[in-house]
Amino acid sequence: MSLLDVQNLSVTLHTPHGDLPAVADVSLSVGAEETLGIVGESGSGKTMLARSIMGLLPRARASASGSVKLKGVEMVGARASDLRRLWATEVAMIFQDPMTALNPVMRVGRQIDETLRVRLGLSRSAARARAIELLEMVGIPSPEKRYAAYPGQLSGGMRQRVVIAMALAASPSLILADEPTTGLDVTIQAQILNLLDELQARLHTSMILITHDLGVVATRTSHLAVMYAGRIVETGTTRDVFARHRMPYTRALLESSPRVSNPAHTRLTAIPGRPPNLLRLGEGCAFAPRCGFASERCHRERPELSVPDESSHAFACFNPLEVGR
Ligand SMILES: Nc1ncnc2c1ncn2[C@@H]1O[C@H](COP(=O)(O)OP(=O)(O)OP(=O)(O)O)[C@@H](O)[C@H]1O
Ligand code: SF4
Ligand SMILES: [Mg+2]
């Protein structure tokens, strides 16, 4: 049994303009100590997928179907109180902007304390000692001093380290990191990603790392899922997706990723055309209007995600590329 097992998860947002299929028929699994990368351009549904895995969707404006099991426990349709207990101890989410996770008018140490006291029931003094230990573990210098700082007194990189310390407070088995380094400068980005790597190895947690930048996941994940228009359109081992990708969209994403060999601030080639409007998806492949390989069939029929051989490499395309073969 996988740690996390998602089957046919679909999420519809009920917007004033109509029902928007933000996540469509997603299946994935994450094993113990595995790291799965989820990549896709802006608007492809990565955050919605992460939020729906966490059960963090507005109930009134969203409906979810399918199954999300963590250690065999079903989260879709479960009672909020049961979910809260499960999230608190098993899954931690790290968002793109650390300020959304931090209270600006509360000292950072107290925020970690609170997590420890509420989730683990530690006493005030035990929580303080553990919070300082956690700050030290995420590489914050002079942790006793920083314990008393307000978020605004810390740099962006330090704030994200505090958020990571909070995320680790309850010793989760899964960390869900949604663009954890966007907005930080390149050197700090690498430091934070390396920190997550180190912590994951040391604490034996699993991780889902969400990013629009394939450069980030190349060396840090074992498996990848590529998203487009709310669906997973290609998935497999990171090695296969990089070296033997079959989807024209994956290739376009790879071509638009920063390369290590490029000088800093190299302009990226964006994928030509616009992402589809999810309120007006047609019958065919959602990538067809932007795809150089589209045939007549692509415009009238949607390709299913399928595995053509005995490998675990799946893709949804009628005219797959023959890269690396
Ligand atoms: N609150 C909302 N109300 C209506 N539509 C939304 C809302 N939030 C997201 N969407 C839509 O859901 C789709 C998926 O958005 P999502 O934020 O998951 O994309 P993403 O892949 O995380 O993008 P990014 O890389 O920019 O973070 C998009 O079409 C977006 O417009
Ligand atoms: S199914 Fe057709 S339109 Fe879609 S990615 Fe493949 S070739 Fe392009
Ligand atoms: Mg997002």
Short mmCIF file of C-alpha atoms and ligand atoms in Angstrom, two decimals:
data_model
loop_
_atom_site.label_atom_id
_atom_site.label_comp_id
_atom_site.label_asym_id
_atom_site.label_seq_id
_atom_site.Cartn_x
_atom_site.Cartn_y
_atom_site.Cartn_z
CA MET A 1 0.00 0.00 0.00
CA SER A 2 1.30 3.48 -0.89
CA LEU A 3 1.44 6.20 1.72
CA LEU A 4 -0.76 8.41 -0.45
CA ASP A 5 -3.07 6.93 -3.03
CA VAL A 6 -5.18 9.23 -5.22
CA GLN A 7 -7.68 7.62 -7.58
CA ASN A 8 -9.77 9.40 -10.22
CA LEU A 9 -9.85 12.65 -8.28
CA SER A 10 -11.92 15.37 -9.92
CA VAL A 11 -12.67 18.80 -8.50
CA THR A 12 -15.20 21.21 -9.92
CA LEU A 13 -15.23 24.84 -8.84
CA HIS A 14 -18.64 26.45 -8.98
CA THR A 15 -17.85 29.93 -10.28
CA PRO A 16 -20.23 32.77 -11.28
CA HIS A 17 -19.29 31.98 -14.90
CA GLY A 18 -20.09 28.31 -14.68
CA ASP A 19 -18.60 25.05 -13.43
CA LEU A 20 -14.85 24.90 -13.86
CA PRO A 21 -13.18 21.46 -13.95
CA ALA A 22 -9.98 22.45 -12.08
CA VAL A 23 -8.82 18.87 -11.47
CA ALA A 24 -9.96 16.11 -13.82
CA ASP A 25 -9.60 12.39 -13.19
CA VAL A 26 -6.21 12.51 -11.49
CA SER A 27 -4.66 9.31 -10.16
CA LEU A 28 -1.27 9.20 -8.48
CA SER A 29 0.51 7.54 -5.62
CA VAL A 30 3.43 8.40 -3.38
CA GLY A 31 5.33 5.69 -1.55
CA ALA A 32 7.26 5.90 1.68
CA GLU A 33 10.25 8.25 1.42
CA GLU A 34 9.47 8.93 -2.26
CA THR A 35 9.45 12.37 -3.86
CA LEU A 36 6.93 13.06 -6.59
CA GLY A 37 7.30 16.22 -8.66
CA ILE A 38 4.18 17.83 -10.10
CA VAL A 39 4.95 20.18 -12.95
CA GLY A 40 2.90 22.22 -15.37
CA GLU A 41 2.55 25.77 -16.55
CA SER A 42 0.63 28.41 -14.62
CA GLY A 43 -3.09 27.60 -14.34
CA SER A 44 -2.64 23.88 -15.06
CA GLY A 45 -4.22 22.95 -11.72
CA LYS A 46 -1.21 22.14 -9.52
CA THR A 47 -2.36 24.16 -6.52
CA MET A 48 -5.95 22.97 -6.86
CA LEU A 49 -4.72 19.39 -6.89
CA ALA A 50 -2.57 20.00 -3.79
CA ARG A 51 -5.43 21.72 -1.99
CA SER A 52 -7.85 18.96 -2.85
CA ILE A 53 -5.40 16.32 -1.60
CA MET A 54 -5.34 18.25 1.68
CA GLY A 55 -9.11 18.66 1.71
CA LEU A 56 -8.58 22.42 1.68
CA LEU A 57 -11.31 23.38 -0.77
CA PRO A 58 -14.11 25.77 -0.04
CA ARG A 59 -17.01 23.36 0.58
CA ALA A 60 -19.69 25.65 -0.74
CA ARG A 61 -17.91 26.48 -3.98
CA ALA A 62 -16.21 23.22 -4.86
CA SER A 63 -17.16 19.60 -5.19
CA ALA A 64 -14.73 16.71 -5.25
CA SER A 65 -15.20 13.13 -6.37
CA GLY A 66 -12.86 10.17 -6.46
CA SER A 67 -10.63 8.94 -3.70
CA VAL A 68 -7.69 10.33 -1.70
CA LYS A 69 -6.32 7.79 0.75
CA LEU A 70 -3.58 8.45 3.22
CA LYS A 71 -2.30 5.27 4.88
CA GLY A 72 -5.53 3.70 3.69
CA VAL A 73 -7.78 6.35 5.27
CA GLU A 74 -10.21 8.00 2.84
CA MET A 75 -10.17 11.80 2.88
CA VAL A 76 -12.77 12.63 0.20
CA GLY A 77 -16.10 13.12 1.91
CA ALA A 78 -14.65 12.55 5.41
CA ARG A 79 -15.81 14.67 8.34
CA ALA A 80 -13.83 17.90 8.82
CA SER A 81 -12.85 16.99 12.39
CA ASP A 82 -11.39 13.64 11.30
CA LEU A 83 -9.53 15.31 8.47
CA ARG A 84 -8.03 17.95 10.72
CA ARG A 85 -6.57 15.31 12.99
CA LEU A 86 -5.10 13.46 10.05
CA TRP A 87 -3.63 16.57 8.39
CA ALA A 88 -2.17 17.81 11.63
CA THR A 89 -0.18 14.69 12.28
CA GLU A 90 0.45 13.23 8.86
CA VAL A 91 0.58 15.89 6.15
CA ALA A 92 2.18 19.31 6.16
CA MET A 93 1.77 21.81 3.38
CA ILE A 94 4.31 24.49 2.52
CA PHE A 95 2.87 27.27 0.38
CA GLN A 96 4.54 29.56 -2.11
CA ASP A 97 4.33 32.68 0.02
CA PRO A 98 5.56 32.16 3.59
CA MET A 99 3.53 35.14 4.76
CA THR A 100 0.29 33.28 4.08
CA ALA A 101 1.35 30.67 6.62
CA LEU A 102 2.69 33.11 9.23
CA ASN A 103 0.89 35.52 11.49
CA PRO A 104 2.67 38.89 11.05
CA VAL A 105 1.89 40.10 14.58
CA MET A 106 3.06 37.01 16.45
CA ARG A 107 6.64 36.10 17.31
CA VAL A 108 7.81 33.22 15.11
CA GLY A 109 8.80 31.01 18.03
CA ARG A 110 5.33 31.32 19.52
CA GLN A 111 3.78 30.29 16.21
CA ILE A 112 5.82 27.09 16.21
CA ASP A 113 5.01 26.59 19.92
CA GLU A 114 1.33 26.86 19.18
CA THR A 115 1.55 24.16 16.53
CA LEU A 116 3.39 21.91 18.97
CA ARG A 117 1.00 22.57 21.84
CA VAL A 118 -2.19 22.18 19.82
CA ARG A 119 -1.10 19.23 17.70
CA LEU A 120 1.15 17.33 20.07
CA GLY A 121 -0.15 18.56 23.41
CA LEU A 122 3.30 19.67 24.63
CA SER A 123 3.64 21.87 27.70
CA ARG A 124 4.71 25.50 27.22
CA SER A 125 8.33 24.89 28.22
CA ALA A 126 8.66 21.65 26.25
CA ALA A 127 7.17 23.38 23.20
CA ARG A 128 9.66 26.26 23.51
CA ALA A 129 12.61 23.89 23.72
CA ARG A 130 11.36 21.87 20.73
CA ALA A 131 10.66 25.06 18.70
CA ILE A 132 14.25 26.21 19.22
CA GLU A 133 15.48 22.77 18.19
CA LEU A 134 13.37 22.95 15.03
CA LEU A 135 14.66 26.44 14.18
CA GLU A 136 18.17 25.12 14.54
CA MET A 137 17.34 22.08 12.40
CA VAL A 138 16.18 24.28 9.50
CA GLY A 139 19.44 26.22 9.62
CA ILE A 140 18.37 29.42 11.35
CA PRO A 141 21.39 31.01 13.03
CA SER A 142 21.04 32.07 16.71
CA PRO A 143 17.72 30.23 17.07
CA GLU A 144 17.07 31.53 20.63
CA LYS A 145 17.24 35.09 19.33
CA ARG A 146 15.17 34.39 16.22
CA TYR A 147 12.55 32.67 18.37
CA ALA A 148 11.52 36.10 19.59
CA ALA A 149 11.52 37.78 16.16
CA TYR A 150 8.43 38.81 14.23
CA PRO A 151 8.10 37.47 10.65
CA GLY A 152 8.66 40.98 9.23
CA GLN A 153 12.08 41.12 10.88
CA LEU A 154 13.30 38.11 8.90
CA SER A 155 14.40 37.82 5.26
CA GLY A 156 12.21 35.91 2.78
CA GLY A 157 14.52 32.89 2.93
CA MET A 158 14.49 32.85 6.76
CA ARG A 159 10.68 33.12 6.78
CA GLN A 160 10.41 30.11 4.51
CA ARG A 161 12.74 28.23 6.88
CA VAL A 162 10.38 29.12 9.75
CA VAL A 163 7.44 27.77 7.72
CA ILE A 164 9.37 24.56 7.11
CA ALA A 165 10.10 24.30 10.85
CA MET A 166 6.35 24.69 11.50
CA ALA A 167 5.58 22.09 8.87
CA LEU A 168 7.93 19.63 10.55
CA ALA A 169 6.64 20.32 14.05
CA ALA A 170 4.23 17.41 14.06
CA SER A 171 6.64 14.98 12.31
CA PRO A 172 4.47 14.52 9.20
CA SER A 173 4.85 11.49 6.94
CA LEU A 174 4.16 13.60 3.85
CA ILE A 175 5.25 17.13 2.97
CA LEU A 176 3.37 18.88 0.20
CA ALA A 177 5.46 21.81 -1.00
CA ASP A 178 3.72 24.10 -3.51
CA GLU A 179 6.31 26.27 -5.28
CA PRO A 180 8.20 26.66 -2.00
CA THR A 181 10.89 28.90 -3.47
CA THR A 182 9.09 31.17 -5.92
CA GLY A 183 9.89 34.79 -5.18
CA LEU A 184 13.19 34.00 -3.47
CA ASP A 185 16.46 34.79 -5.18
CA VAL A 186 18.25 31.98 -6.98
CA THR A 187 20.93 31.26 -4.34
CA ILE A 188 18.35 31.17 -1.55
CA GLN A 189 16.08 28.97 -3.70
CA ALA A 190 18.81 26.37 -3.96
CA GLN A 191 19.48 26.57 -0.22
CA ILE A 192 15.81 26.01 0.65
CA LEU A 193 15.46 23.13 -1.81
CA ASN A 194 18.64 21.53 -0.46
CA LEU A 195 17.30 21.96 3.06
CA LEU A 196 14.08 20.16 2.09
CA ASP A 197 16.17 17.37 0.55
CA GLU A 198 18.30 16.99 3.66
CA LEU A 199 15.35 17.04 6.02
CA GLN A 200 13.47 14.54 3.95
CA ALA A 201 16.39 12.12 4.02
CA ARG A 202 16.90 12.64 7.73
CA LEU A 203 13.27 12.42 8.79
CA HIS A 204 12.25 9.73 6.26
CA THR A 205 9.24 11.70 5.02
CA SER A 206 7.68 11.54 1.58
CA MET A 207 7.27 14.70 -0.43
CA ILE A 208 5.25 16.15 -3.27
CA LEU A 209 7.18 19.01 -4.83
CA ILE A 210 5.11 21.30 -7.03
CA THR A 211 6.78 23.64 -9.46
CA HIS A 212 6.46 25.14 -12.93
CA ASP A 213 10.23 24.80 -13.29
CA LEU A 214 11.46 21.43 -14.53
CA GLY A 215 15.02 22.42 -13.58
CA VAL A 216 13.98 22.21 -9.92
CA VAL A 217 12.66 18.66 -10.07
CA ALA A 218 15.31 17.13 -12.34
CA THR A 219 17.60 15.98 -9.54
CA ARG A 220 15.25 16.11 -6.58
CA THR A 221 12.41 13.76 -7.47
CA SER A 222 12.08 10.09 -8.29
CA HIS A 223 8.78 10.41 -10.18
CA LEU A 224 7.07 13.16 -12.13
CA ALA A 225 3.50 14.00 -13.07
CA VAL A 226 3.03 16.61 -15.79
CA MET A 227 -0.24 18.56 -15.62
CA TYR A 228 -2.17 20.36 -18.31
CA ALA A 229 -5.70 21.74 -18.03
CA GLY A 230 -6.34 19.96 -14.72
CA ARG A 231 -5.20 16.55 -15.93
CA ILE A 232 -2.05 14.51 -15.63
CA VAL A 233 -0.93 14.14 -19.23
CA GLU A 234 2.39 12.38 -18.73
CA THR A 235 3.84 10.54 -15.75
CA GLY A 236 6.69 8.20 -15.01
CA THR A 237 10.09 8.10 -13.40
CA THR A 238 11.84 11.45 -13.54
CA ARG A 239 14.51 9.85 -15.69
CA ASP A 240 11.98 8.58 -18.26
CA VAL A 241 10.04 11.83 -18.41
CA PHE A 242 13.22 13.80 -19.02
CA ALA A 243 14.98 11.44 -21.39
CA ARG A 244 12.05 9.77 -23.15
CA HIS A 245 9.11 12.19 -22.85
CA ARG A 246 6.40 11.46 -25.38
CA MET A 247 4.13 14.51 -24.99
CA PRO A 248 4.72 17.58 -27.15
CA TYR A 249 3.61 19.64 -24.11
CA THR A 250 6.30 18.08 -21.89
CA ARG A 251 8.87 18.92 -24.53
CA ALA A 252 7.61 22.51 -24.66
CA LEU A 253 7.87 22.71 -20.86
CA LEU A 254 11.42 21.36 -20.97
CA GLU A 255 12.36 23.90 -23.60
CA SER A 256 10.94 26.70 -21.49
CA SER A 257 12.84 25.67 -18.33
CA PRO A 258 15.95 27.47 -17.22
CA ARG A 259 19.07 25.41 -17.91
CA VAL A 260 21.89 25.16 -15.46
CA SER A 261 24.25 25.94 -18.34
CA ASN A 262 22.45 29.18 -19.24
CA PRO A 263 23.83 32.43 -17.87
CA ALA A 264 21.68 33.95 -15.10
CA HIS A 265 18.68 35.96 -16.31
CA THR A 266 18.49 34.20 -19.68
CA ARG A 267 15.07 34.87 -21.15
CA LEU A 268 12.94 31.77 -21.31
CA THR A 269 10.96 30.78 -24.32
CA ALA A 270 7.35 30.61 -23.16
CA ILE A 271 5.13 27.93 -24.68
CA PRO A 272 3.43 29.59 -27.67
CA GLY A 273 -0.30 30.22 -27.39
CA ARG A 274 -2.45 30.56 -24.30
CA PRO A 275 -3.49 27.97 -21.73
CA PRO A 276 -7.07 26.83 -22.39
CA ASN A 277 -10.08 28.39 -20.76
CA LEU A 278 -11.34 25.58 -18.53
CA LEU A 279 -14.90 26.87 -18.79
CA ARG A 280 -14.80 26.26 -22.54
CA LEU A 281 -12.92 23.03 -23.05
CA GLY A 282 -13.83 21.34 -26.31
CA GLU A 283 -14.05 17.67 -27.16
CA GLY A 284 -10.48 17.05 -28.20
CA CYS A 285 -7.02 17.20 -26.63
CA ALA A 286 -6.81 20.41 -24.59
CA PHE A 287 -3.32 21.09 -25.97
CA ALA A 288 -4.39 20.78 -29.63
CA PRO A 289 -4.71 24.52 -30.39
CA ARG A 290 -1.04 24.98 -29.34
CA CYS A 291 0.42 21.71 -30.55
CA GLY A 292 2.67 21.45 -33.62
CA PHE A 293 1.83 17.73 -33.92
CA ALA A 294 -1.96 17.97 -33.76
CA SER A 295 -3.85 15.88 -36.28
CA GLU A 296 -7.52 15.98 -37.13
CA ARG A 297 -8.28 13.32 -34.51
CA CYS A 298 -6.72 15.48 -31.75
CA HIS A 299 -9.39 18.15 -32.30
CA ARG A 300 -12.35 15.82 -31.91
CA GLU A 301 -11.26 13.15 -29.42
CA ARG A 302 -9.50 13.38 -26.07
CA PRO A 303 -6.53 11.05 -25.63
CA GLU A 304 -6.62 8.93 -22.46
CA LEU A 305 -3.61 8.61 -20.20
CA SER A 306 -2.28 5.15 -20.95
CA VAL A 307 0.80 3.01 -20.58
CA PRO A 308 1.77 1.52 -23.95
CA ASP A 309 4.37 -0.98 -22.74
CA GLU A 310 5.39 -2.80 -19.58
CA SER A 311 7.09 0.30 -18.11
CA SER A 312 5.24 2.67 -15.77
CA HIS A 313 5.61 5.60 -18.18
CA ALA A 314 2.13 6.87 -19.13
CA PHE A 315 1.09 9.63 -21.50
CA ALA A 316 -2.04 10.97 -23.17
CA CYS A 317 -1.23 11.65 -26.80
CA PHE A 318 -2.30 10.36 -30.22
CA ASN A 319 0.96 11.37 -31.90
CA PRO A 320 3.66 10.78 -29.28
CA LEU A 321 7.22 11.93 -29.83
CA GLU A 322 9.98 9.43 -30.43
CA VAL A 323 12.56 11.18 -28.23
CA GLY A 324 15.55 9.09 -27.13
CA ARG A 325 14.37 5.95 -28.93
N1 LIG B 1 -10.69 30.69 -6.48
C1 LIG B 1 -10.82 30.35 -7.76
N2 LIG B 1 -11.98 30.58 -8.42
C2 LIG B 1 -12.12 30.23 -9.72
N3 LIG B 1 -11.17 29.63 -10.43
C3 LIG B 1 -10.00 29.36 -9.83
C4 LIG B 1 -9.74 29.71 -8.47
N4 LIG B 1 -8.50 29.33 -8.17
C5 LIG B 1 -7.99 28.76 -9.28
N5 LIG B 1 -8.89 28.78 -10.28
C6 LIG B 1 -8.71 28.21 -11.62
O1 LIG B 1 -8.35 26.85 -11.48
C7 LIG B 1 -7.37 26.50 -12.44
C8 LIG B 1 -6.17 25.89 -11.80
O2 LIG B 1 -5.51 26.86 -11.00
P1 LIG B 1 -4.27 26.53 -10.07
O3 LIG B 1 -4.10 27.69 -9.16
O4 LIG B 1 -4.44 25.21 -9.47
O5 LIG B 1 -3.07 26.48 -11.11
P2 LIG B 1 -1.51 26.30 -10.83
O6 LIG B 1 -1.06 25.19 -11.73
O7 LIG B 1 -1.27 26.15 -9.39
O8 LIG B 1 -0.88 27.65 -11.38
P3 LIG B 1 0.38 28.50 -10.82
O9 LIG B 1 1.61 27.85 -11.42
O10 LIG B 1 0.16 29.85 -11.40
O11 LIG B 1 0.37 28.47 -9.34
C9 LIG B 1 -7.07 27.75 -13.24
O12 LIG B 1 -7.80 27.71 -14.43
C10 LIG B 1 -7.56 28.87 -12.35
O13 LIG B 1 -7.99 29.95 -13.14
S1 SF4 B 2 -2.95 14.36 -28.67
FE1 SF4 B 2 -2.55 15.56 -30.47
S2 SF4 B 2 -2.82 17.71 -29.86
FE2 SF4 B 2 -2.64 16.49 -28.00
S3 SF4 B 2 -0.49 16.61 -27.51
FE3 SF4 B 2 -0.75 14.76 -28.71
S4 SF4 B 2 -0.37 15.39 -30.82
FE4 SF4 B 2 -0.65 17.26 -29.63
MG MG B 3 -0.19 27.22 -7.98
#
